Coordinates of N, CA and C in Angstrom, one line a residue:
M12 N 11.9 25.4 68.8 CA 12.8 24.3 68.7 C 12.6 23.6 68.9
L13 N 13.8 22.6 67.7 CA 13.6 21.5 67.3 C 13.7 19.9 68.4
Y14 N 13.1 19.6 68.6 CA 14.0 18.1 68.9 C 14.2 16.8 68.8
R15 N 15.0 16.6 69.2 CA 15.6 14.3 67.4 C 15.8 13.9 68.9
R16 N 15.3 13.3 68.6 CA 16.1 11.5 69.7 C 16.9 10.7 69.3
K17 N 18.3 10.7 69.6 CA 18.3 9.6 69.0 C 18.8 8.5 70.7
T18 N 18.3 7.5 69.4 CA 18.0 6.6 70.4 C 19.9 4.9 69.7
Y19 N 20.3 4.7 70.9 CA 20.9 3.7 70.9 C 20.7 2.2 71.4
T20 N 20.6 0.7 70.8 CA 21.0 -0.3 71.1 C 21.7 -1.6 71.2
I21 N 23.0 -1.5 72.3 CA 23.7 -2.1 72.4 C 23.9 -2.9 73.3
E22 N 24.6 -4.3 73.7 CA 25.3 -4.5 74.2 C 26.1 -3.8 75.8
P23 N 25.2 -4.6 76.4 CA 26.3 -3.5 77.6 C 27.1 -3.9 78.5
A24 N 28.0 -5.1 77.8 CA 29.5 -5.7 78.2 C 30.2 -3.6 77.5
M25 N 29.7 -3.5 76.1 CA 29.9 -2.3 75.3 C 29.5 -0.4 75.8
Y26 N 29.0 -1.1 76.9 CA 27.8 0.6 76.9 C 29.6 1.9 77.7
E27 N 30.5 1.4 78.0 CA 31.5 1.7 79.3 C 32.9 2.7 77.0
T28 N 32.5 1.7 76.6 CA 33.1 2.2 74.8 C 32.3 2.5 74.7
F29 N 30.9 2.4 74.4 CA 30.2 3.5 73.5 C 30.0 4.9 74.2
T30 N 30.3 5.0 75.7 CA 30.1 6.2 76.2 C 31.5 7.1 76.5
H31 N 32.7 6.8 75.7 CA 34.2 6.8 75.4 C 33.9 7.7 74.2
F32 N 33.1 6.5 73.4 CA 32.7 7.2 71.3 C 32.0 8.5 72.3
F33 N 31.2 8.7 72.8 CA 30.4 9.6 72.5 C 31.1 10.2 73.0
H34 N 31.5 11.0 74.2 CA 32.4 12.4 74.5 C 33.0 12.6 73.8
T35 N 33.8 11.3 73.5 CA 34.6 11.7 72.7 C 35.0 13.1 71.4
Y36 N 33.9 12.2 70.2 CA 33.4 13.0 69.0 C 32.1 13.0 68.8
L37 N 31.1 11.8 69.6 CA 29.5 12.4 69.2 C 29.0 14.0 69.6
L38 N 29.3 14.3 70.9 CA 29.0 14.8 72.2 C 29.4 16.9 71.3
P39 N 31.1 16.1 71.1 CA 32.0 17.7 71.1 C 31.3 17.7 69.0
N40 N 31.4 17.5 68.9 CA 31.0 17.7 67.3 C 29.8 18.5 67.2
Q41 N 29.3 18.0 67.7 CA 27.3 18.6 67.7 C 27.2 19.7 68.4
L42 N 28.1 20.1 68.9 CA 28.6 21.3 70.4 C 28.6 22.2 69.6
T43 N 30.5 22.1 68.8 CA 31.1 22.6 67.8 C 30.1 23.5 66.5
H44 N 29.1 22.6 65.9 CA 28.4 22.7 64.7 C 27.0 23.3 65.3
G45 N 26.8 23.8 66.7 CA 25.9 24.7 66.9 C 24.4 23.8 67.8
A46 N 24.7 22.8 67.8 CA 23.6 21.5 68.5 C 24.1 21.8 70.0
Q47 N 22.1 21.9 70.6 CA 22.7 21.7 72.5 C 22.1 20.3 72.8
L48 N 22.7 20.0 73.8 CA 22.5 18.1 74.5 C 21.1 19.0 75.3
V49 N 20.0 17.9 75.5 CA 19.7 18.7 76.8 C 19.6 17.6 77.6
G50 N 20.2 16.2 76.7 CA 20.2 15.5 78.7 C 21.3 14.1 78.0
R51 N 21.1 12.6 78.3 CA 22.1 11.7 77.8 C 20.9 11.0 78.7
W52 N 20.3 9.8 78.8 CA 19.5 8.1 79.8 C 20.1 7.0 78.8
V53 N 20.1 6.0 79.9 CA 20.4 4.6 79.1 C 19.3 4.2 80.3
N54 N 18.7 2.8 80.0 CA 17.9 2.1 81.0 C 19.1 2.1 81.9
E55 N 18.1 0.9 82.8 CA 18.6 0.0 84.3 C 19.4 -1.2 83.4
E56 N 19.2 -1.5 82.3 CA 19.8 -3.2 81.6 C 21.3 -2.9 80.8
Q57 N 20.8 -1.2 80.7 CA 22.4 -1.0 79.4 C 22.5 -1.5 78.3
T58 N 21.6 -1.6 78.2 CA 21.2 -2.2 76.9 C 20.3 -0.6 76.1
E59 N 19.8 -0.3 76.2 CA 19.4 1.4 75.3 C 20.0 2.7 76.2
I60 N 20.0 3.5 74.6 CA 21.5 4.6 75.5 C 20.7 5.9 74.6
M61 N 20.1 7.2 74.8 CA 19.3 7.4 74.4 C 20.2 9.3 74.3
A62 N 20.0 10.0 73.2 CA 20.1 11.4 73.3 C 19.6 12.5 73.3
M63 N 19.1 13.5 73.6 CA 18.1 14.1 73.0 C 18.7 15.9 72.5
W64 N 18.2 16.2 71.2 CA 19.8 17.1 71.0 C 17.6 18.1 70.8
S65 N 19.4 19.2 70.6 CA 17.8 20.9 70.5 C 19.1 21.4 69.2
Y66 N 17.9 21.7 68.9 CA 18.1 22.8 67.3 C 16.7 24.4 67.0
D67 N 18.0 25.2 66.7 CA 16.3 26.3 66.3 C 15.3 25.7 65.8
N68 N 16.2 25.0 64.6 CA 14.6 24.9 63.6 C 14.9 24.3 62.8
R69 N 14.4 23.1 61.6 CA 14.8 22.8 60.8 C 16.2 22.8 60.6
A70 N 15.5 24.6 59.2 CA 16.5 24.5 58.7 C 18.0 24.7 59.7
H71 N 18.5 23.8 61.2 CA 19.2 24.8 61.4 C 20.0 23.1 61.5
Y72 N 18.3 22.5 61.7 CA 19.5 20.9 62.2 C 19.8 21.2 60.9
E73 N 19.6 20.7 59.4 CA 20.1 20.5 58.6 C 21.5 21.0 58.8
T74 N 21.5 22.4 58.8 CA 23.2 23.2 58.6 C 24.5 22.2 60.0
V75 N 23.4 21.4 60.5 CA 24.4 21.2 62.0 C 25.2 20.0 61.6
N76 N 24.0 19.2 60.8 CA 24.3 17.7 60.4 C 25.2 17.7 58.8
I77 N 25.0 18.4 58.2 CA 25.6 18.7 57.2 C 27.5 19.5 57.2
G78 N 27.2 20.4 59.0 CA 28.8 20.4 58.6 C 29.5 19.2 59.9
I79 N 28.5 18.4 60.7 CA 29.0 17.6 61.4 C 29.1 16.8 59.8
R80 N 28.4 15.7 59.4 CA 29.1 14.7 57.9 C 30.8 15.6 57.3
A81 N 30.2 16.6 57.6 CA 31.8 17.2 56.6 C 33.4 17.3 57.5
S82 N 33.1 17.3 58.4 CA 34.0 17.1 59.8 C 35.2 16.3 59.4
A83 N 35.9 16.8 60.2 CA 37.4 15.5 59.7 C 37.1 14.7 61.6
M84 N 36.7 15.3 62.4 CA 36.0 14.3 63.5 C 35.0 13.6 63.6
H85 N 34.6 13.6 62.2 CA 33.5 12.8 61.7 C 34.6 11.5 60.7
A86 N 34.8 12.2 60.9 CA 35.8 10.9 59.9 C 36.7 9.7 61.0
E87 N 37.5 10.7 61.7 CA 37.6 10.2 63.0 C 37.2 8.9 63.9
A88 N 35.2 9.4 63.9 CA 34.4 8.8 64.8 C 34.2 7.4 63.6
Q89 N 33.8 7.5 62.3 CA 33.4 6.6 61.2 C 34.9 5.0 60.9
N90 N 36.3 6.0 62.0 CA 37.6 4.8 61.7 C 37.0 4.3 63.5
Y91 N 37.2 5.1 64.0 CA 36.8 4.3 65.6 C 35.9 3.2 65.6
R92 N 34.0 3.8 64.9 CA 33.7 2.2 65.3 C 34.2 1.4 63.6
K93 N 34.8 1.4 62.6 CA 35.4 0.3 61.9 C 36.5 0.0 63.0
S94 N 37.0 0.4 63.7 CA 37.8 -0.7 64.8 C 37.8 -0.9 65.6
L95 N 36.5 -1.2 66.0 CA 35.1 -2.1 67.0 C 35.0 -3.1 66.0
A96 N 34.4 -4.1 67.3 CA 33.4 -5.7 66.2 C 32.1 -5.3 65.9
E97 N 31.8 -4.1 67.0 CA 30.0 -3.9 67.4 C 29.7 -2.7 68.1
L98 N 29.7 -1.1 68.1 CA 30.1 -0.1 68.8 C 28.6 -0.3 69.4
F99 N 27.5 -1.0 68.2 CA 26.2 -0.7 68.8 C 25.5 -0.7 67.8
I100 N 24.4 -2.1 68.4 CA 24.0 -2.7 67.2 C 22.2 -1.8 66.9
S101 N 22.1 -0.9 66.9 CA 21.6 -0.4 65.8 C 20.6 0.6 66.4
S102 N 20.7 1.5 65.3 CA 20.0 3.3 66.0 C 18.8 3.6 65.6
N103 N 18.0 4.8 66.3 CA 16.8 5.1 65.1 C 16.6 6.5 65.6
E104 N 16.9 7.6 65.0 CA 16.0 9.1 65.5 C 14.6 9.5 65.1
D105 N 14.1 10.0 65.7 CA 12.9 10.3 65.9 C 12.8 12.6 65.9
F106 N 11.4 13.6 64.9 CA 11.6 15.1 65.3 C 10.5 15.1 66.8
F107 N 10.7 16.6 67.8 CA 10.3 16.8 68.2 C 9.7 18.0 67.9
S108 N 8.8 18.3 68.7 CA 8.3 19.9 69.1 C 7.5 19.9 70.2
S109 N 8.6 21.6 71.2 CA 7.9 21.0 71.8 C 5.8 21.9 72.0
T110 N 5.4 21.0 73.2 CA 4.2 21.7 73.1 C 4.2 22.9 74.2
G111 N 4.9 23.8 74.9 CA 4.7 25.1 75.6 C 6.6 25.2 76.8
D112 N 6.2 26.0 77.6 CA 7.0 25.6 78.1 C 6.8 26.0 79.7
Y113 N 7.3 24.5 79.7 CA 7.1 23.6 81.3 C 7.7 23.8 82.9
G114 N 8.6 24.4 82.6 CA 10.0 24.5 82.8 C 10.6 26.0 83.2
Q115 N 12.0 26.2 83.3 CA 12.5 27.2 83.8 C 13.1 28.0 83.0
S116 N 12.5 28.4 82.3 CA 13.8 29.4 80.9 C 15.0 29.5 81.2
R117 N 15.2 29.1 79.9 CA 16.9 28.6 79.9 C 17.5 30.2 78.7
Q118 N 18.1 30.3 79.2 CA 18.9 31.9 78.0 C 20.0 31.3 77.8
I119 N 20.5 31.5 76.2 CA 21.7 31.1 75.2 C 22.4 32.1 75.4
L120 N 24.0 32.7 76.0 CA 24.3 33.5 75.9 C 25.9 33.2 74.2
A121 N 25.5 34.9 73.5 CA 26.3 34.2 72.3 C 27.7 35.9 72.4
V122 N 28.0 35.8 71.2 CA 29.0 36.9 71.2 C 29.1 37.3 69.7
S123 N 29.2 38.7 69.1 CA 29.2 38.5 67.4 C 30.7 39.5 67.8
G124 N 31.6 40.1 66.4 CA 31.6 40.9 66.3 C 31.9 41.9 64.8
Y125 N 32.2 42.9 66.3 CA 32.6 44.3 64.5 C 34.0 44.2 64.0
I126 N 34.5 43.8 63.1 CA 35.5 43.3 63.0 C 35.7 44.2 61.5
V127 N 37.0 45.8 61.6 CA 37.3 46.5 60.7 C 38.6 46.0 60.4
N128 N 39.0 46.7 58.6 CA 40.5 46.2 58.5 C 40.5 48.0 58.2
E129 N 42.2 47.8 57.3 CA 42.6 49.1 58.2 C 41.6 50.2 57.2
E130 N 40.9 50.2 56.1 CA 40.3 50.7 55.0 C 39.1 50.9 56.8
G131 N 39.2 50.4 57.7 CA 38.1 50.8 58.5 C 36.5 50.0 57.1
H132 N 36.2 49.4 57.2 CA 35.0 48.5 55.9 C 34.8 47.5 56.9
V133 N 33.5 47.2 57.1 CA 33.0 46.5 58.3 C 32.6 44.6 57.8
L134 N 33.1 43.6 58.6 CA 32.8 42.7 58.2 C 31.9 42.1 58.3
L135 N 31.2 41.3 57.4 CA 30.0 40.8 56.7 C 29.6 39.0 57.0
V136 N 28.9 38.7 57.1 CA 28.7 37.4 56.2 C 26.9 37.7 56.3
R137 N 26.1 36.3 55.3 CA 25.2 35.7 54.9 C 25.6 34.4 55.8
N138 N 24.7 34.0 56.2 CA 24.5 32.3 56.7 C 23.4 31.5 56.5
N139 N 23.9 30.5 55.8 CA 23.0 29.2 55.0 C 21.0 29.1 55.6
H140 N 21.5 29.4 57.5 CA 20.3 29.4 57.4 C 19.7 31.0 57.1
R141 N 20.2 31.7 57.0 CA 19.8 33.8 57.6 C 20.0 33.8 56.4
N142 N 20.2 33.7 54.9 CA 20.1 34.3 54.2 C 19.8 35.5 53.9
D143 N 18.7 35.7 54.5 CA 18.0 36.9 53.2 C 18.5 38.5 54.4
T144 N 19.7 38.0 54.7 CA 19.8 39.9 55.3 C 21.9 39.3 55.9
Y145 N 22.5 39.9 55.6 CA 24.1 39.7 56.1 C 24.4 40.2 57.7
E146 N 24.7 40.0 58.5 CA 25.2 40.4 60.2 C 26.6 39.9 60.2
M147 N 26.8 40.8 61.0 CA 28.4 40.9 61.5 C 28.4 39.3 61.6
P148 N 30.0 38.4 62.0 CA 30.1 37.3 62.0 C 29.5 37.0 63.2
G149 N 29.6 35.8 64.3 CA 29.4 36.2 65.5 C 28.0 34.1 66.0
G150 N 28.2 33.3 67.2 CA 27.8 32.6 68.1 C 27.3 31.8 68.7
R151 N 27.1 30.9 68.8 CA 27.2 30.9 70.7 C 28.4 30.3 71.3
L152 N 28.6 31.2 72.4 CA 29.4 30.7 73.8 C 30.0 28.9 74.3
E153 N 30.9 28.8 73.9 CA 30.8 27.2 74.5 C 31.1 27.2 75.5
L154 N 31.4 26.1 75.9 CA 31.8 25.9 77.8 C 33.6 26.6 77.5
G155 N 34.6 27.2 78.5 CA 35.3 26.5 79.0 C 35.6 28.0 78.3
E156 N 35.4 29.3 76.9 CA 35.3 29.6 76.5 C 35.3 31.3 76.9
T157 N 36.3 32.4 77.1 CA 36.4 33.7 77.3 C 35.4 34.2 76.4
L158 N 34.8 35.9 76.6 CA 33.6 36.0 75.3 C 34.4 36.7 74.4
K159 N 35.9 37.1 74.7 CA 36.6 37.3 73.4 C 37.1 36.2 72.8
E160 N 37.3 35.5 73.5 CA 38.2 33.7 72.5 C 36.9 34.1 72.5
A161 N 35.7 33.2 72.5 CA 34.4 33.0 71.4 C 34.3 33.8 70.3
V162 N 35.1 35.5 70.0 CA 34.3 36.0 69.2 C 35.6 35.6 68.3
K163 N 36.8 35.3 68.8 CA 37.6 35.9 67.3 C 37.6 33.7 66.5
R164 N 36.8 32.7 68.1 CA 36.8 31.8 67.3 C 35.6 31.6 65.7
E165 N 34.7 32.5 65.8 CA 33.1 32.1 65.3 C 33.9 33.4 64.2
V166 N 34.5 34.4 64.8 CA 35.3 35.1 63.4 C 35.5 33.8 62.7
L167 N 37.1 32.6 62.7 CA 37.9 32.4 62.2 C 36.0 31.7 61.4
E168 N 35.8 31.3 61.7 CA 34.9 29.9 61.5 C 34.4 30.4 60.3
E169 N 33.4 31.3 60.9 CA 32.4 31.9 59.4 C 33.2 32.9 58.2
T170 N 34.5 32.8 58.5 CA 35.2 33.7 57.2 C 36.7 34.0 57.1
G171 N 37.3 33.4 58.0 CA 39.2 32.3 57.5 C 39.6 33.9 58.2
I172 N 38.4 35.1 59.0 CA 39.8 36.1 59.7 C 40.3 35.9 60.3
H173 N 41.3 36.1 61.2 CA 41.9 36.7 62.5 C 42.0 37.6 62.9
A174 N 41.3 37.2 63.8 CA 41.1 39.1 64.6 C 41.5 39.5 66.1
E175 N 42.2 40.6 66.3 CA 42.7 41.0 67.5 C 41.0 41.2 68.1
I176 N 40.2 40.6 69.4 CA 39.7 41.3 69.8 C 39.6 42.6 70.9
G177 N 39.1 43.5 70.8 CA 39.3 45.3 71.6 C 37.2 45.0 72.9
D178 N 36.8 46.4 72.4 CA 35.5 46.6 74.0 C 34.4 46.1 73.4
M179 N 34.0 46.1 74.7 CA 32.1 45.8 74.1 C 32.0 47.1 73.7
T180 N 30.8 46.4 72.8 CA 29.8 47.4 72.2 C 28.3 47.5 73.2
G181 N 27.8 46.0 73.0 CA 26.3 46.2 73.5 C 25.8 45.3 73.9
V182 N 24.7 44.7 74.5 CA 24.1 43.9 75.0 C 22.9 43.3 74.6
Y183 N 22.3 42.7 73.9 CA 21.8 42.2 73.5 C 20.5 41.2 73.4
Q184 N 19.1 41.2 74.0 CA 18.5 40.6 74.4 C 17.3 40.0 73.3
N185 N 17.0 38.6 72.5 CA 16.3 38.3 71.8 C 15.0 37.8 73.0
I186 N 14.5 38.4 73.5 CA 13.3 37.5 73.6 C 12.2 36.2 73.6
T187 N 11.8 36.4 72.7 CA 11.7 35.6 71.8 C 12.4 33.5 72.2
S188 N 13.8 33.9 71.8 CA 14.1 32.4 71.4 C 15.5 32.6 72.8
G189 N 15.9 34.0 73.6 CA 16.6 33.4 74.9 C 17.5 33.1 75.0
I190 N 17.6 34.1 73.5 CA 19.8 34.9 73.1 C 19.8 36.2 73.6
I191 N 21.0 35.7 74.3 CA 21.6 37.4 75.3 C 22.9 37.1 74.1
C192 N 22.8 38.3 73.6 CA 24.2 38.5 71.8 C 24.8 39.8 72.9
M193 N 26.7 39.5 72.9 CA 27.5 41.2 73.8 C 27.6 40.7 71.9
V194 N 28.1 42.0 71.7 CA 28.7 42.6 70.6 C 29.9 42.9 71.3
F195 N 31.6 43.1 70.6 CA 32.6 43.4 70.5 C 34.1 44.4 69.6
R196 N 34.0 44.4 69.5 CA 34.7 45.9 67.9 C 36.0 44.8 67.8
G197 N 36.5 44.7 67.2 CA 38.3 44.1 66.6 C 38.0 44.8 65.7
S198 N 39.7 44.5 65.0 CA 40.4 44.9 64.1 C 40.7 43.8 63.8
V199 N 41.3 43.2 61.8 CA 41.9 42.3 61.3 C 43.9 42.1 61.7
I200 N 43.9 41.4 62.0 CA 44.9 40.5 61.9 C 45.3 39.5 61.0
S201 N 45.5 39.1 60.6 CA 45.3 38.3 58.3 C 43.7 37.4 58.2
G202 N 44.2 37.2 57.5 CA 43.6 36.9 56.3 C 42.6 37.5 55.4
V203 N 42.0 36.4 54.4 CA 40.6 36.4 53.5 C 39.9 36.5 53.2
P204 N 38.8 37.5 53.1 CA 37.2 36.6 53.9 C 36.9 36.1 52.9
A205 N 36.2 34.9 53.3 CA 36.1 34.0 52.7 C 34.5 32.9 53.0
A206 N 34.0 33.0 52.2 CA 32.8 31.8 52.8 C 33.4 30.9 53.5
Q207 N 32.8 29.5 55.0 CA 33.3 28.9 55.5 C 31.6 28.6 55.2
P208 N 31.9 26.8 53.7 CA 30.5 26.4 54.0 C 30.4 25.1 55.3
P209 N 29.6 24.4 55.9 CA 27.8 24.6 55.7 C 27.3 25.9 55.9
E210 N 28.2 26.7 57.5 CA 27.7 27.8 58.0 C 27.4 28.9 57.6
T211 N 28.9 29.6 56.4 CA 28.4 30.9 55.2 C 28.7 31.1 54.2
I212 N 27.3 30.7 53.7 CA 27.2 31.3 51.8 C 28.2 32.4 51.4
D213 N 28.4 33.6 52.3 CA 28.8 34.6 51.8 C 29.9 35.7 53.1
A214 N 30.8 36.3 53.3 CA 32.0 36.6 53.3 C 32.6 37.8 52.7
Q215 N 32.5 39.5 52.8 CA 33.6 40.2 52.9 C 33.5 41.3 53.6
F216 N 34.4 42.3 53.6 CA 34.7 43.6 53.9 C 33.6 44.3 53.8
V217 N 32.6 44.9 54.4 CA 31.7 45.7 53.2 C 31.9 47.5 53.2
D218 N 32.0 48.2 52.4 CA 32.2 50.4 52.6 C 30.7 50.7 52.7
F219 N 30.3 50.9 54.0 CA 29.1 51.7 53.4 C 28.8 52.7 54.8
D220 N 28.1 53.6 54.6 CA 27.5 54.9 55.7 C 26.6 54.6 55.9
K221 N 26.6 55.1 57.1 CA 24.4 55.5 58.2 C 24.4 55.4 56.8
E222 N 23.6 55.7 56.8 CA 22.1 55.8 55.5 C 22.2 53.9 54.8
Q223 N 22.9 53.6 54.4 CA 23.3 52.3 54.1 C 23.5 50.7 54.7
V224 N 23.2 51.0 55.9 CA 22.6 50.1 57.0 C 22.7 49.2 56.5
E225 N 21.1 49.4 56.8 CA 20.1 48.7 56.1 C 19.9 47.8 54.8
E226 N 20.6 48.5 53.6 CA 20.6 47.8 52.1 C 21.5 46.7 53.3
W227 N 21.9 46.3 53.8 CA 23.4 45.4 53.7 C 22.4 44.6 54.9
L228 N 21.8 45.0 56.0 CA 22.0 44.3 57.6 C 20.5 44.1 57.5
K229 N 19.2 43.7 57.1 CA 18.0 43.8 56.6 C 17.2 43.6 57.2
R230 N 17.0 43.0 58.5 CA 16.9 42.8 59.9 C 17.9 43.7 60.7
P231 N 16.1 44.7 62.3 CA 16.2 45.2 62.2 C 17.2 45.0 64.0
Q232 N 17.2 44.2 64.1 CA 18.1 43.8 65.3 C 19.3 43.9 65.3
F233 N 19.7 43.4 63.7 CA 21.3 43.3 63.4 C 21.8 45.0 62.5
A234 N 21.1 45.4 62.8 CA 21.7 47.3 61.9 C 21.8 47.8 63.4
S235 N 21.5 47.7 64.2 CA 21.7 48.2 65.3 C 22.4 47.6 66.2
R236 N 23.0 47.3 65.9 CA 24.4 46.8 66.8 C 25.2 47.4 65.7
V237 N 25.3 47.1 64.2 CA 26.6 47.7 63.8 C 26.2 49.6 63.9
N238 N 25.4 50.2 64.2 CA 25.2 51.4 64.4 C 26.3 51.2 66.2
D239 N 25.7 51.1 67.3 CA 25.7 51.1 67.9 C 27.8 51.1 68.0
A240 N 27.6 50.1 67.5 CA 29.2 49.8 67.6 C 30.0 50.6 66.7
R241 N 29.5 51.9 65.6 CA 30.3 53.2 65.7 C 30.0 53.8 65.8
N242 N 28.8 54.1 66.5 CA 28.7 55.6 66.7 C 28.1 55.1 68.8
N243 N 28.3 54.8 69.7 CA 28.7 54.7 70.9 C 29.9 54.4 71.2
E244 N 29.9 55.7 73.1 CA 30.9 55.1 73.3 C 30.5 54.6 74.2
S245 N 29.5 54.3 74.6 CA 29.1 53.7 76.0 C 28.8 52.5 75.8
I246 N 28.6 51.4 76.8 CA 27.6 50.2 76.3 C 26.4 50.0 76.0
A247 N 25.3 50.2 75.2 CA 24.3 49.7 75.1 C 23.9 48.7 74.8
Y248 N 21.9 48.7 75.8 CA 21.9 47.3 75.6 C 20.2 47.3 75.1
E249 N 19.7 46.5 74.4 CA 18.6 46.5 73.6 C 17.6 45.2 74.2
S250 N 16.8 45.0 74.7 CA 15.6 43.8 73.9 C 15.3 43.9 73.3
Y251 N 14.6 42.7 72.2 CA 13.1 42.9 71.6 C 12.6 41.5 70.7
E252 N 11.8 41.9 70.7 CA 10.7 40.0 70.8 C 10.9 40.0 68.5
V253 N 10.6 38.8 67.4 CA 11.1 38.5 66.6 C 9.8 37.8 66.3
R254 N 9.0 37.7 65.3 CA 7.6 37.2 64.2 C 6.8 37.2 64.9
P255 N 6.3 38.8 64.8 CA 7.2 40.0 64.0 C 8.3 40.8 65.0
Y256 N 9.4 41.2 64.5 CA 10.0 42.2 64.8 C 9.2 43.9 65.7
R257 N 10.1 43.7 67.3 CA 9.3 44.3 68.7 C 9.8 45.1 69.2
L258 N 10.8 46.3 69.3 CA 11.8 46.9 70.4 C 10.9 47.3 71.1
I259 N 11.0 46.3 72.3 CA 10.8 46.1 74.3 C 11.1 47.6 74.6
E260 N 13.0 47.5 74.4 CA 13.4 48.5 76.0 C 14.5 48.8 74.4
R261 N 15.6 50.0 75.6 CA 16.0 50.0 74.5 C 17.4 50.8 75.6
S262 N 18.6 51.0 75.6 CA 19.0 52.9 76.9 C 20.3 52.8 76.6

């Protein structure tokens, strides 16, 4: 994990205004693009506010940052700042890596969609930060979402496709990163697949048989999800480690 500490120096009289700015613009934009808020603190004098964010790695941080700066919410935030005399005096940031796990482990809940068109072709994406393989569209669950709502949103955000979501096909536990991913079948309602920069660099419907799955999905943890969605009537469960990949359990 990569951690980013962002510190703002403010006038005490601007504390409530800055807090409103943070919760209205900074927080939702970061979460939408994949960052996680570790915590936010203020000193007793209310002259310094510090927020700590977490990312999967440096490449993930760069992707999140590009997405935020290209977003409409970022433009709104800049306009809000310009409307005020001085929202904050100065800011700075620095980066940290963890030296160990000293607290309770936190699991991250994610979703993915096995989305097919009328011809039965499967919707796949190639992500900017994981461009060695194709995979099914998906991402982290956001606060207040149902699982199926999250699949619909991630599919739309990564491919431009509106989809109807059906049954769950499997649960997959990445022990290394603490991510639990739930996969759902779905079908296209409307739209044409297209890359959605900066997150995805390709999105397309692919026609392939069982022997060709690993030609597209080059990481075994992604290939097994497609095979399960195609073949299993019951819900599959799989746990594994990565770097290097090692299957721990499957049923």
